[in-house]
Each structure stands twice: as C-alpha cells, then as structure tokens.
Amino acid sequence: MGKFRAALPDLSKAIELKPDFLAARLQRGNILLKQGHTQEARQDFEAVLRNDPGHKEAESQLARATELEVSMQEAQAAYRRKDYAGAIGILGHAIEISPWDPEAKELRAECHLHLGDPTKAILDLKPTTKLRSDNRAAFLKLSRLYYRLGEHEEALAQVRECLKLDQDDKACFSHYKQVKKLSKQLESAEEHVTAQRYEDAIEKYKAAMKTEPSVEVYTTKAKVRICHCLSKSKRPREAIDMCTEAHQRDPRNVFVLRDRAEAYILNEEFEKAVDDYQEAKEFDVENEELKEGLERAQKLLKQSKKRDYYKILGIRRNANKQEIIKAYRKLAQQWHPDNFQSDEEKKEAEKKFIDIAAAKEVLTDPEMRQKFDSGEDPLDPENQQGGGGHAHQWPFEFNPFGSGNFHFKFHFN
C-alpha cells in the first residue's frame, strides 16, 4: 500500500504533462478508489472513458465507485439507527472495494465496540494507524482497548507510539502514566513469584488492585495470582478463601482450581481436592500436571482412610522437622507402655506407641515423607514392591510384637 501511495505524485505529474496518458489515469483512479476517494477516482475513470468509450476496466471501476458511495451511505444510516450488525455487513463490502480507506474501518470498529467485541474493533483499528498520518487518536484508542482487555504490555506499546508522534500529547501522557505504573507493579509481582518470594508478590498484587480498581480484569488477575501465592506459601485457609473468590470470577481457570486443590490437600480436605482436580481436568484433558495432581489427591484420600502419620502426631501437613520431633517426644512419653498397668492397657499403648514411632520415622525422613505426601505409605507392605522397600528401623529397642515386661530405650533425635 505504501508504494502505491508514494506513486500518486508521480502519476499526477505524468498526467499533468500528458493529459491523455490513459494508463496513468486508470492506475491513479484505482489507487484513489482503494483509498475511498470516490470523487477523485470517478474523475479519472470518466476521463479514460471520454477518450476510450468502450474501456472495460474503467467502466467496471466507475460502477464500483458508485457501489462504494452507496454502501458507505447505507452503513452510516444503519449506524445512526443503531443497527450495528447490519452496518458491519455493509461495511464488509465497502472495505473489499476500498481496503485502504480508514473511515470504513473506523466505523466498523465502532460497530464492534457497540456490540461488545473489542477484539474485532482492535483488528479494524490497527491498520488505520498507518492509513492516516499522525493518527494519535487511533493509537490512544487502541491502548485503552488493550488496557481494558487486561493486556497492559500491548497497551503500553500503543500509547508509546502516540507519544512518539507528540510527546506533549496530554491525553496520551496521562494514560501512559497509569499504564506504566500498573505494568511495573504486575511485572514486579511476577518476578517475586518466579523467585518464590510469595509474600512480596502478594503485596505487589494488592498494590496493583489499588492502582486500577475499576477494571475488573486486573482485580481478577491479581486475585488469581494471590491465590497461587497463598497456596505455595502453605497458608491453606487463606488460600482456599482467595481461590474460591478467584474461581467465582474466573470459573474455567484451571490454575485456580489446581491451587485450591493443593490448599485443600494442605488442609486435609482430600475429597474437595479430588473434586477440584477433576473439574480442572474437564477443562484441560491433556494437562499432565492436572492428571498427576488428581492421582495424588485420590491416593491421599484413600490414604486418609488408613493410617495418617500427621494425625497420629497431631500436627499439620506443613509442620517442620522440629515440630515433628517435639510432637513425637511428647506422645512417646505419654504412651510409653510402662506407664500402664493392665495387659489390655499395655497392648493399647503398645499399638499407639508403634504408630507414633512409625509417624516419626516417616515424617523426619525427607524421601519417605515425600512419598507419604504423594499418597503412598512407605511403611505399607503393599508398597514395598519386590522386597526392595525401605527397611523399617524402629527408633526404640523392644520387640513390638512380643509379650512380657517392656524395657524401652528412647532415641530422641
């Protein structure tokens, strides 16, 4: 398109020097018609026909010039009576005839906006930045549309183009400051997430919501990411609340469902974790992460109906090693079989004592704990495939299945 526009002065010069240069007139008329300049194009086609009455292309293009004028009049009338869909249909034909006419594309963009389709409006507006010189209005409008769609990086790029044309443009500069501030906060938040600085990320997302409280897409985006950060920082109750709010805003977001499922696992609500992973998998059937998460949640649900080492020690799933050992020592002393007199009481204490010791063994061994957290009991004989499982070393010296007097020697490490 650019080279044809550049050819217009040369064609006009050639016609000025030789008015009966019909090929130049025809070419200029075709370019003018593509630009939507029907009156000027008509003059060139009519000049060709005066010199060559049977010229087929000139006749055809003259008719198309009339078609274009009629189409634009009909489209504008449809727009005025708010028949936006009808106007779009008519403008489609007009744009076929005059693809370099910014007016037709701008009008169709307005129709798309009235029908609630900003993405299609953007597709029509983008070419107009090149079809009109110094089209700051189009760059600003594009930036605002991208901004409202949540595409802050593209919004920033478009408003910068406006400022390149005029750095003192007040409307563009005011919008630029807002977009730049929000973009910086969101980019900083994502950098914190990447570095696993979740608390810092949460603060940045909260700041972003304050910077732009009126565009819902940014509030939703921030809550989705805060949900992720809370889940990753092992704050299950807060994560569940935030993820639930994010899910209400964006029901098909599989990452929200995944993060809430992980929070449910931390909170030992395994059935709900399974439900969330299943729902997420319905939206993204091929996602391996969701498939693995669902299998793990199902294992944990099954495991929860058996021996739960966390419950045995009375600790949360995110307890650290120091908390595990502290709980173990307290319970081991409480359920020491020598503390009980009758055989029945000793048997009950022995059973509990074995469970307490097993819990301590599994949860203080990183490899065994990871297996347990994945839904596999490393001390369950069913999981010791081929006899190659972890040898169960009791952290106290007694025969747990023997009888008679108990003499325990604790190794509290």
PDB file of N, CA and C in Angstrom, residues 88-152:
ATOM      1  N   ILE A  88     -22.141  -3.522   9.957  1.00  0.00           N
ATOM      2  CA  ILE A  88     -20.921  -4.326   9.791  1.00  0.00           C
ATOM      3  C   ILE A  88     -20.963  -5.107   8.483  1.00  0.00           C
ATOM      4  N   GLY A  89     -22.122  -5.694   8.175  1.00  0.00           N
ATOM      5  CA  GLY A  89     -22.269  -6.442   6.927  1.00  0.00           C
ATOM      6  C   GLY A  89     -22.048  -5.564   5.705  1.00  0.00           C
ATOM      7  N   ILE A  90     -22.636  -4.379   5.721  1.00  0.00           N
ATOM      8  CA  ILE A  90     -22.493  -3.446   4.590  1.00  0.00           C
ATOM      9  C   ILE A  90     -21.046  -2.967   4.479  1.00  0.00           C
ATOM     10  N   LEU A  91     -20.435  -2.661   5.597  1.00  0.00           N
ATOM     11  CA  LEU A  91     -19.058  -2.161   5.594  1.00  0.00           C
ATOM     12  C   LEU A  91     -18.071  -3.210   5.098  1.00  0.00           C
ATOM     13  N   GLY A  92     -18.395  -4.473   5.308  1.00  0.00           N
ATOM     14  CA  GLY A  92     -17.536  -5.537   4.788  1.00  0.00           C
ATOM     15  C   GLY A  92     -17.387  -5.429   3.283  1.00  0.00           C
ATOM     16  N   HIS A  93     -18.497  -5.155   2.585  1.00  0.00           N
ATOM     17  CA  HIS A  93     -18.459  -4.989   1.120  1.00  0.00           C
ATOM     18  C   HIS A  93     -17.695  -3.723   0.754  1.00  0.00           C
ATOM     19  N   ALA A  94     -17.923  -2.643   1.514  1.00  0.00           N
ATOM     20  CA  ALA A  94     -17.228  -1.379   1.231  1.00  0.00           C
ATOM     21  C   ALA A  94     -15.719  -1.539   1.385  1.00  0.00           C
ATOM     22  N   ILE A  95     -15.289  -2.283   2.402  1.00  0.00           N
ATOM     23  CA  ILE A  95     -13.852  -2.459   2.653  1.00  0.00           C
ATOM     24  C   ILE A  95     -13.204  -3.329   1.584  1.00  0.00           C
ATOM     25  N   GLU A  96     -13.972  -4.239   0.980  1.00  0.00           N
ATOM     26  CA  GLU A  96     -13.448  -5.018  -0.147  1.00  0.00           C
ATOM     27  C   GLU A  96     -13.079  -4.093  -1.306  1.00  0.00           C
ATOM     28  N   ILE A  97     -13.898  -3.073  -1.535  1.00  0.00           N
ATOM     29  CA  ILE A  97     -13.646  -2.129  -2.632  1.00  0.00           C
ATOM     30  C   ILE A  97     -12.542  -1.144  -2.249  1.00  0.00           C
ATOM     31  N   SER A  98     -12.557  -0.671  -1.007  1.00  0.00           N
ATOM     32  CA  SER A  98     -11.583   0.358  -0.578  1.00  0.00           C
ATOM     33  C   SER A  98     -10.825  -0.090   0.669  1.00  0.00           C
ATOM     34  N   PRO A  99      -9.903  -1.080   0.528  1.00  0.00           N
ATOM     35  CA  PRO A  99      -9.192  -1.620   1.696  1.00  0.00           C
ATOM     36  C   PRO A  99      -8.258  -0.622   2.373  1.00  0.00           C
ATOM     37  N   TRP A 100      -7.950   0.505   1.677  1.00  0.00           N
ATOM     38  CA  TRP A 100      -7.041   1.490   2.270  1.00  0.00           C
ATOM     39  C   TRP A 100      -7.790   2.713   2.792  1.00  0.00           C
ATOM     40  N   ASP A 101      -9.098   2.575   2.972  1.00  0.00           N
ATOM     41  CA  ASP A 101      -9.906   3.696   3.474  1.00  0.00           C
ATOM     42  C   ASP A 101     -10.043   3.584   4.992  1.00  0.00           C
ATOM     43  N   PRO A 102      -9.432   4.470   5.763  1.00  0.00           N
ATOM     44  CA  PRO A 102      -9.525   4.362   7.228  1.00  0.00           C
ATOM     45  C   PRO A 102     -10.937   4.606   7.753  1.00  0.00           C
ATOM     46  N   GLU A 103     -11.731   5.419   7.049  1.00  0.00           N
ATOM     47  CA  GLU A 103     -13.065   5.771   7.539  1.00  0.00           C
ATOM     48  C   GLU A 103     -13.950   4.536   7.687  1.00  0.00           C
ATOM     49  N   ALA A 104     -13.921   3.643   6.692  1.00  0.00           N
ATOM     50  CA  ALA A 104     -14.758   2.437   6.738  1.00  0.00           C
ATOM     51  C   ALA A 104     -14.341   1.535   7.901  1.00  0.00           C
ATOM     52  N   LYS A 105     -13.038   1.376   8.091  1.00  0.00           N
ATOM     53  CA  LYS A 105     -12.537   0.523   9.184  1.00  0.00           C
ATOM     54  C   LYS A 105     -12.855   1.137  10.552  1.00  0.00           C
ATOM     55  N   GLU A 106     -12.734   2.449  10.649  1.00  0.00           N
ATOM     56  CA  GLU A 106     -13.038   3.121  11.920  1.00  0.00           C
ATOM     57  C   GLU A 106     -14.515   2.984  12.280  1.00  0.00           C
ATOM     58  N   LEU A 107     -15.374   3.095  11.262  1.00  0.00           N
ATOM     59  CA  LEU A 107     -16.811   2.964  11.513  1.00  0.00           C
ATOM     60  C   LEU A 107     -17.148   1.531  11.920  1.00  0.00           C
ATOM     61  N   ARG A 108     -16.513   0.548  11.249  1.00  0.00           N
ATOM     62  CA  ARG A 108     -16.788  -0.846  11.613  1.00  0.00           C
ATOM     63  C   ARG A 108     -16.257  -1.145  13.018  1.00  0.00           C
ATOM     64  N   ALA A 109     -15.131  -0.553  13.383  1.00  0.00           N
ATOM     65  CA  ALA A 109     -14.598  -0.730  14.743  1.00  0.00           C
ATOM     66  C   ALA A 109     -15.593  -0.221  15.782  1.00  0.00           C
ATOM     67  N   GLU A 110     -16.206   0.930  15.507  1.00  0.00           N
ATOM     68  CA  GLU A 110     -17.213   1.482  16.424  1.00  0.00           C
ATOM     69  C   GLU A 110     -18.399   0.533  16.562  1.00  0.00           C
ATOM     70  N   CYS A 111     -18.798  -0.062  15.448  1.00  0.00           N
ATOM     71  CA  CYS A 111     -19.918  -1.024  15.486  1.00  0.00           C
ATOM     72  C   CYS A 111     -19.564  -2.223  16.359  1.00  0.00           C
ATOM     73  N   HIS A 112     -18.344  -2.746  16.211  1.00  0.00           N
ATOM     74  CA  HIS A 112     -17.908  -3.887  17.027  1.00  0.00           C
ATOM     75  C   HIS A 112     -17.913  -3.527  18.513  1.00  0.00           C
ATOM     76  N   LEU A 113     -17.505  -2.311  18.824  1.00  0.00           N
ATOM     77  CA  LEU A 113     -17.498  -1.882  20.228  1.00  0.00           C
ATOM     78  C   LEU A 113     -18.910  -1.810  20.788  1.00  0.00           C
ATOM     79  N   HIS A 114     -19.841  -1.305  19.990  1.00  0.00           N
ATOM     80  CA  HIS A 114     -21.239  -1.236  20.441  1.00  0.00           C
ATOM     81  C   HIS A 114     -21.814  -2.636  20.660  1.00  0.00           C
ATOM     82  N   LEU A 115     -21.298  -3.615  19.923  1.00  0.00           N
ATOM     83  CA  LEU A 115     -21.769  -4.994  20.069  1.00  0.00           C
ATOM     84  C   LEU A 115     -20.948  -5.762  21.111  1.00  0.00           C
ATOM     85  N   GLY A 116     -20.050  -5.070  21.795  1.00  0.00           N
ATOM     86  CA  GLY A 116     -19.283  -5.691  22.875  1.00  0.00           C
ATOM     87  C   GLY A 116     -18.164  -6.593  22.418  1.00  0.00           C
ATOM     88  N   ASP A 117     -17.561  -6.296  21.271  1.00  0.00           N
ATOM     89  CA  ASP A 117     -16.468  -7.128  20.758  1.00  0.00           C
ATOM     90  C   ASP A 117     -15.220  -6.274  20.520  1.00  0.00           C
ATOM     91  N   PRO A 118     -14.502  -5.921  21.596  1.00  0.00           N
ATOM     92  CA  PRO A 118     -13.318  -5.061  21.443  1.00  0.00           C
ATOM     93  C   PRO A 118     -12.194  -5.698  20.639  1.00  0.00           C
ATOM     94  N   THR A 119     -12.107  -7.032  20.657  1.00  0.00           N
ATOM     95  CA  THR A 119     -11.035  -7.706  19.914  1.00  0.00           C
ATOM     96  C   THR A 119     -11.166  -7.449  18.416  1.00  0.00           C
ATOM     97  N   LYS A 120     -12.385  -7.539  17.897  1.00  0.00           N
ATOM     98  CA  LYS A 120     -12.601  -7.257  16.470  1.00  0.00           C
ATOM     99  C   LYS A 120     -12.411  -5.774  16.182  1.00  0.00           C
ATOM    100  N   ALA A 121     -12.774  -4.928  17.132  1.00  0.00           N
ATOM    101  CA  ALA A 121     -12.559  -3.486  16.961  1.00  0.00           C
ATOM    102  C   ALA A 121     -11.067  -3.195  16.815  1.00  0.00           C
ATOM    103  N   ILE A 122     -10.251  -3.876  17.605  1.00  0.00           N
ATOM    104  CA  ILE A 122      -8.796  -3.697  17.527  1.00  0.00           C
ATOM    105  C   ILE A 122      -8.276  -4.095  16.149  1.00  0.00           C
ATOM    106  N   LEU A 123      -8.785  -5.209  15.618  1.00  0.00           N
ATOM    107  CA  LEU A 123      -8.345  -5.672  14.296  1.00  0.00           C
ATOM    108  C   LEU A 123      -8.634  -4.640  13.214  1.00  0.00           C
ATOM    109  N   ASP A 124      -9.739  -3.912  13.345  1.00  0.00           N
ATOM    110  CA  ASP A 124     -10.063  -2.866  12.372  1.00  0.00           C
ATOM    111  C   ASP A 124      -9.276  -1.585  12.619  1.00  0.00           C
ATOM    112  N   LEU A 125      -9.029  -1.269  13.881  1.00  0.00           N
ATOM    113  CA  LEU A 125      -8.347  -0.007  14.197  1.00  0.00           C
ATOM    114  C   LEU A 125      -6.855  -0.036  13.887  1.00  0.00           C
ATOM    115  N   LYS A 126      -6.212  -1.187  14.070  1.00  0.00           N
ATOM    116  CA  LYS A 126      -4.757  -1.254  13.904  1.00  0.00           C
ATOM    117  C   LYS A 126      -4.283  -0.746  12.539  1.00  0.00           C
ATOM    118  N   PRO A 127      -4.908  -1.168  11.438  1.00  0.00           N
ATOM    119  CA  PRO A 127      -4.427  -0.679  10.136  1.00  0.00           C
ATOM    120  C   PRO A 127      -4.587   0.827   9.968  1.00  0.00           C
ATOM    121  N   THR A 128      -5.549   1.434  10.667  1.00  0.00           N
ATOM    122  CA  THR A 128      -5.790   2.873  10.476  1.00  0.00           C
ATOM    123  C   THR A 128      -4.638   3.723  11.005  1.00  0.00           C
ATOM    124  N   THR A 129      -3.792   3.150  11.875  1.00  0.00           N
ATOM    125  CA  THR A 129      -2.636   3.919  12.366  1.00  0.00           C
ATOM    126  C   THR A 129      -1.644   4.189  11.241  1.00  0.00           C
ATOM    127  N   LYS A 130      -1.695   3.338  10.202  1.00  0.00           N
ATOM    128  CA  LYS A 130      -0.818   3.535   9.042  1.00  0.00           C
ATOM    129  C   LYS A 130      -1.553   4.215   7.894  1.00  0.00           C
ATOM    130  N   LEU A 131      -2.876   4.118   7.891  1.00  0.00           N
ATOM    131  CA  LEU A 131      -3.661   4.709   6.793  1.00  0.00           C
ATOM    132  C   LEU A 131      -3.831   6.213   6.956  1.00  0.00           C
ATOM    133  N   ARG A 132      -3.728   6.695   8.205  1.00  0.00           N
ATOM    134  CA  ARG A 132      -3.772   8.142   8.463  1.00  0.00           C
ATOM    135  C   ARG A 132      -2.427   8.568   9.037  1.00  0.00           C
ATOM    136  N   SER A 133      -1.911   9.687   8.575  1.00  0.00           N
ATOM    137  CA  SER A 133      -0.664  10.199   9.148  1.00  0.00           C
ATOM    138  C   SER A 133      -0.977  10.864  10.495  1.00  0.00           C
ATOM    139  N   ASP A 134      -0.025  10.776  11.424  1.00  0.00           N
ATOM    140  CA  ASP A 134      -0.180  11.367  12.759  1.00  0.00           C
ATOM    141  C   ASP A 134      -1.495  10.949  13.422  1.00  0.00           C
ATOM    142  N   ASN A 135      -1.762   9.619  13.368  1.00  0.00           N
ATOM    143  CA  ASN A 135      -3.044   9.121  13.893  1.00  0.00           C
ATOM    144  C   ASN A 135      -2.914   8.807  15.391  1.00  0.00           C
ATOM    145  N   ARG A 136      -2.678   9.849  16.185  1.00  0.00           N
ATOM    146  CA  ARG A 136      -2.537   9.666  17.635  1.00  0.00           C
ATOM    147  C   ARG A 136      -3.831   9.161  18.268  1.00  0.00           C
ATOM    148  N   ALA A 137      -4.946   9.605  17.728  1.00  0.00           N
ATOM    149  CA  ALA A 137      -6.246   9.195  18.290  1.00  0.00           C
ATOM    150  C   ALA A 137      -6.417   7.684  18.216  1.00  0.00           C
ATOM    151  N   ALA A 138      -5.976   7.082  17.094  1.00  0.00           N
ATOM    152  CA  ALA A 138      -6.104   5.626  16.943  1.00  0.00           C
ATOM    153  C   ALA A 138      -5.175   4.901  17.911  1.00  0.00           C
ATOM    154  N   PHE A 139      -3.942   5.384  18.052  1.00  0.00           N
ATOM    155  CA  PHE A 139      -3.010   4.749  18.991  1.00  0.00           C
ATOM    156  C   PHE A 139      -3.542   4.812  20.423  1.00  0.00           C
ATOM    157  N   LEU A 140      -4.104   5.948  20.808  1.00  0.00           N
ATOM    158  CA  LEU A 140      -4.651   6.094  22.158  1.00  0.00           C
ATOM    159  C   LEU A 140      -5.854   5.176  22.355  1.00  0.00           C
ATOM    160  N   LYS A 141      -6.706   5.111  21.341  1.00  0.00           N
ATOM    161  CA  LYS A 141      -7.894   4.251  21.445  1.00  0.00           C
ATOM    162  C   LYS A 141      -7.482   2.784  21.545  1.00  0.00           C
ATOM    163  N   LEU A 142      -6.505   2.383  20.729  1.00  0.00           N
ATOM    164  CA  LEU A 142      -6.004   1.006  20.792  1.00  0.00           C
ATOM    165  C   LEU A 142      -5.435   0.704  22.176  1.00  0.00           C
ATOM    166  N   SER A 143      -4.666   1.641  22.716  1.00  0.00           N
ATOM    167  CA  SER A 143      -4.073   1.445  24.039  1.00  0.00           C
ATOM    168  C   SER A 143      -5.149   1.260  25.100  1.00  0.00           C
ATOM    169  N   ARG A 144      -6.181   2.078  25.035  1.00  0.00           N
ATOM    170  CA  ARG A 144      -7.266   1.970  26.019  1.00  0.00           C
ATOM    171  C   ARG A 144      -8.024   0.652  25.881  1.00  0.00           C
ATOM    172  N   LEU A 145      -8.199   0.192  24.645  1.00  0.00           N
ATOM    173  CA  LEU A 145      -8.892  -1.085  24.429  1.00  0.00           C
ATOM    174  C   LEU A 145      -8.058  -2.243  24.974  1.00  0.00           C
ATOM    175  N   TYR A 146      -6.789  -2.264  24.643  1.00  0.00           N
ATOM    176  CA  TYR A 146      -5.913  -3.320  25.164  1.00  0.00           C
ATOM    177  C   TYR A 146      -5.886  -3.291  26.699  1.00  0.00           C
ATOM    178  N   TYR A 147      -5.859  -2.100  27.247  1.00  0.00           N
ATOM    179  CA  TYR A 147      -5.814  -1.933  28.706  1.00  0.00           C
ATOM    180  C   TYR A 147      -7.044  -2.546  29.358  1.00  0.00           C
ATOM    181  N   ARG A 148      -8.204  -2.287  28.784  1.00  0.00           N
ATOM    182  CA  ARG A 148      -9.444  -2.813  29.367  1.00  0.00           C
ATOM    183  C   ARG A 148      -9.569  -4.326  29.172  1.00  0.00           C
ATOM    184  N   LEU A 149      -8.842  -4.855  28.198  1.00  0.00           N
ATOM    185  CA  LEU A 149      -8.821  -6.308  27.998  1.00  0.00           C
ATOM    186  C   LEU A 149      -7.816  -6.999  28.925  1.00  0.00           C
ATOM    187  N   GLY A 150      -7.046  -6.186  29.665  1.00  0.00           N
ATOM    188  CA  GLY A 150      -6.056  -6.766  30.568  1.00  0.00           C
ATOM    189  C   GLY A 150      -4.688  -6.960  29.941  1.00  0.00           C
ATOM    190  N   GLU A 151      -4.527  -6.517  28.699  1.00  0.00           N
ATOM    191  CA  GLU A 151      -3.240  -6.670  28.001  1.00  0.00           C
ATOM    192  C   GLU A 151      -2.415  -5.396  28.196  1.00  0.00           C
ATOM    193  N   HIS A 152      -1.904  -5.229  29.410  1.00  0.00           N
ATOM    194  CA  HIS A 152      -1.241  -3.971  29.772  1.00  0.00           C
ATOM    195  C   HIS A 152       0.057  -3.740  29.004  1.00  0.00           C
TER     196      HIS A 152
END
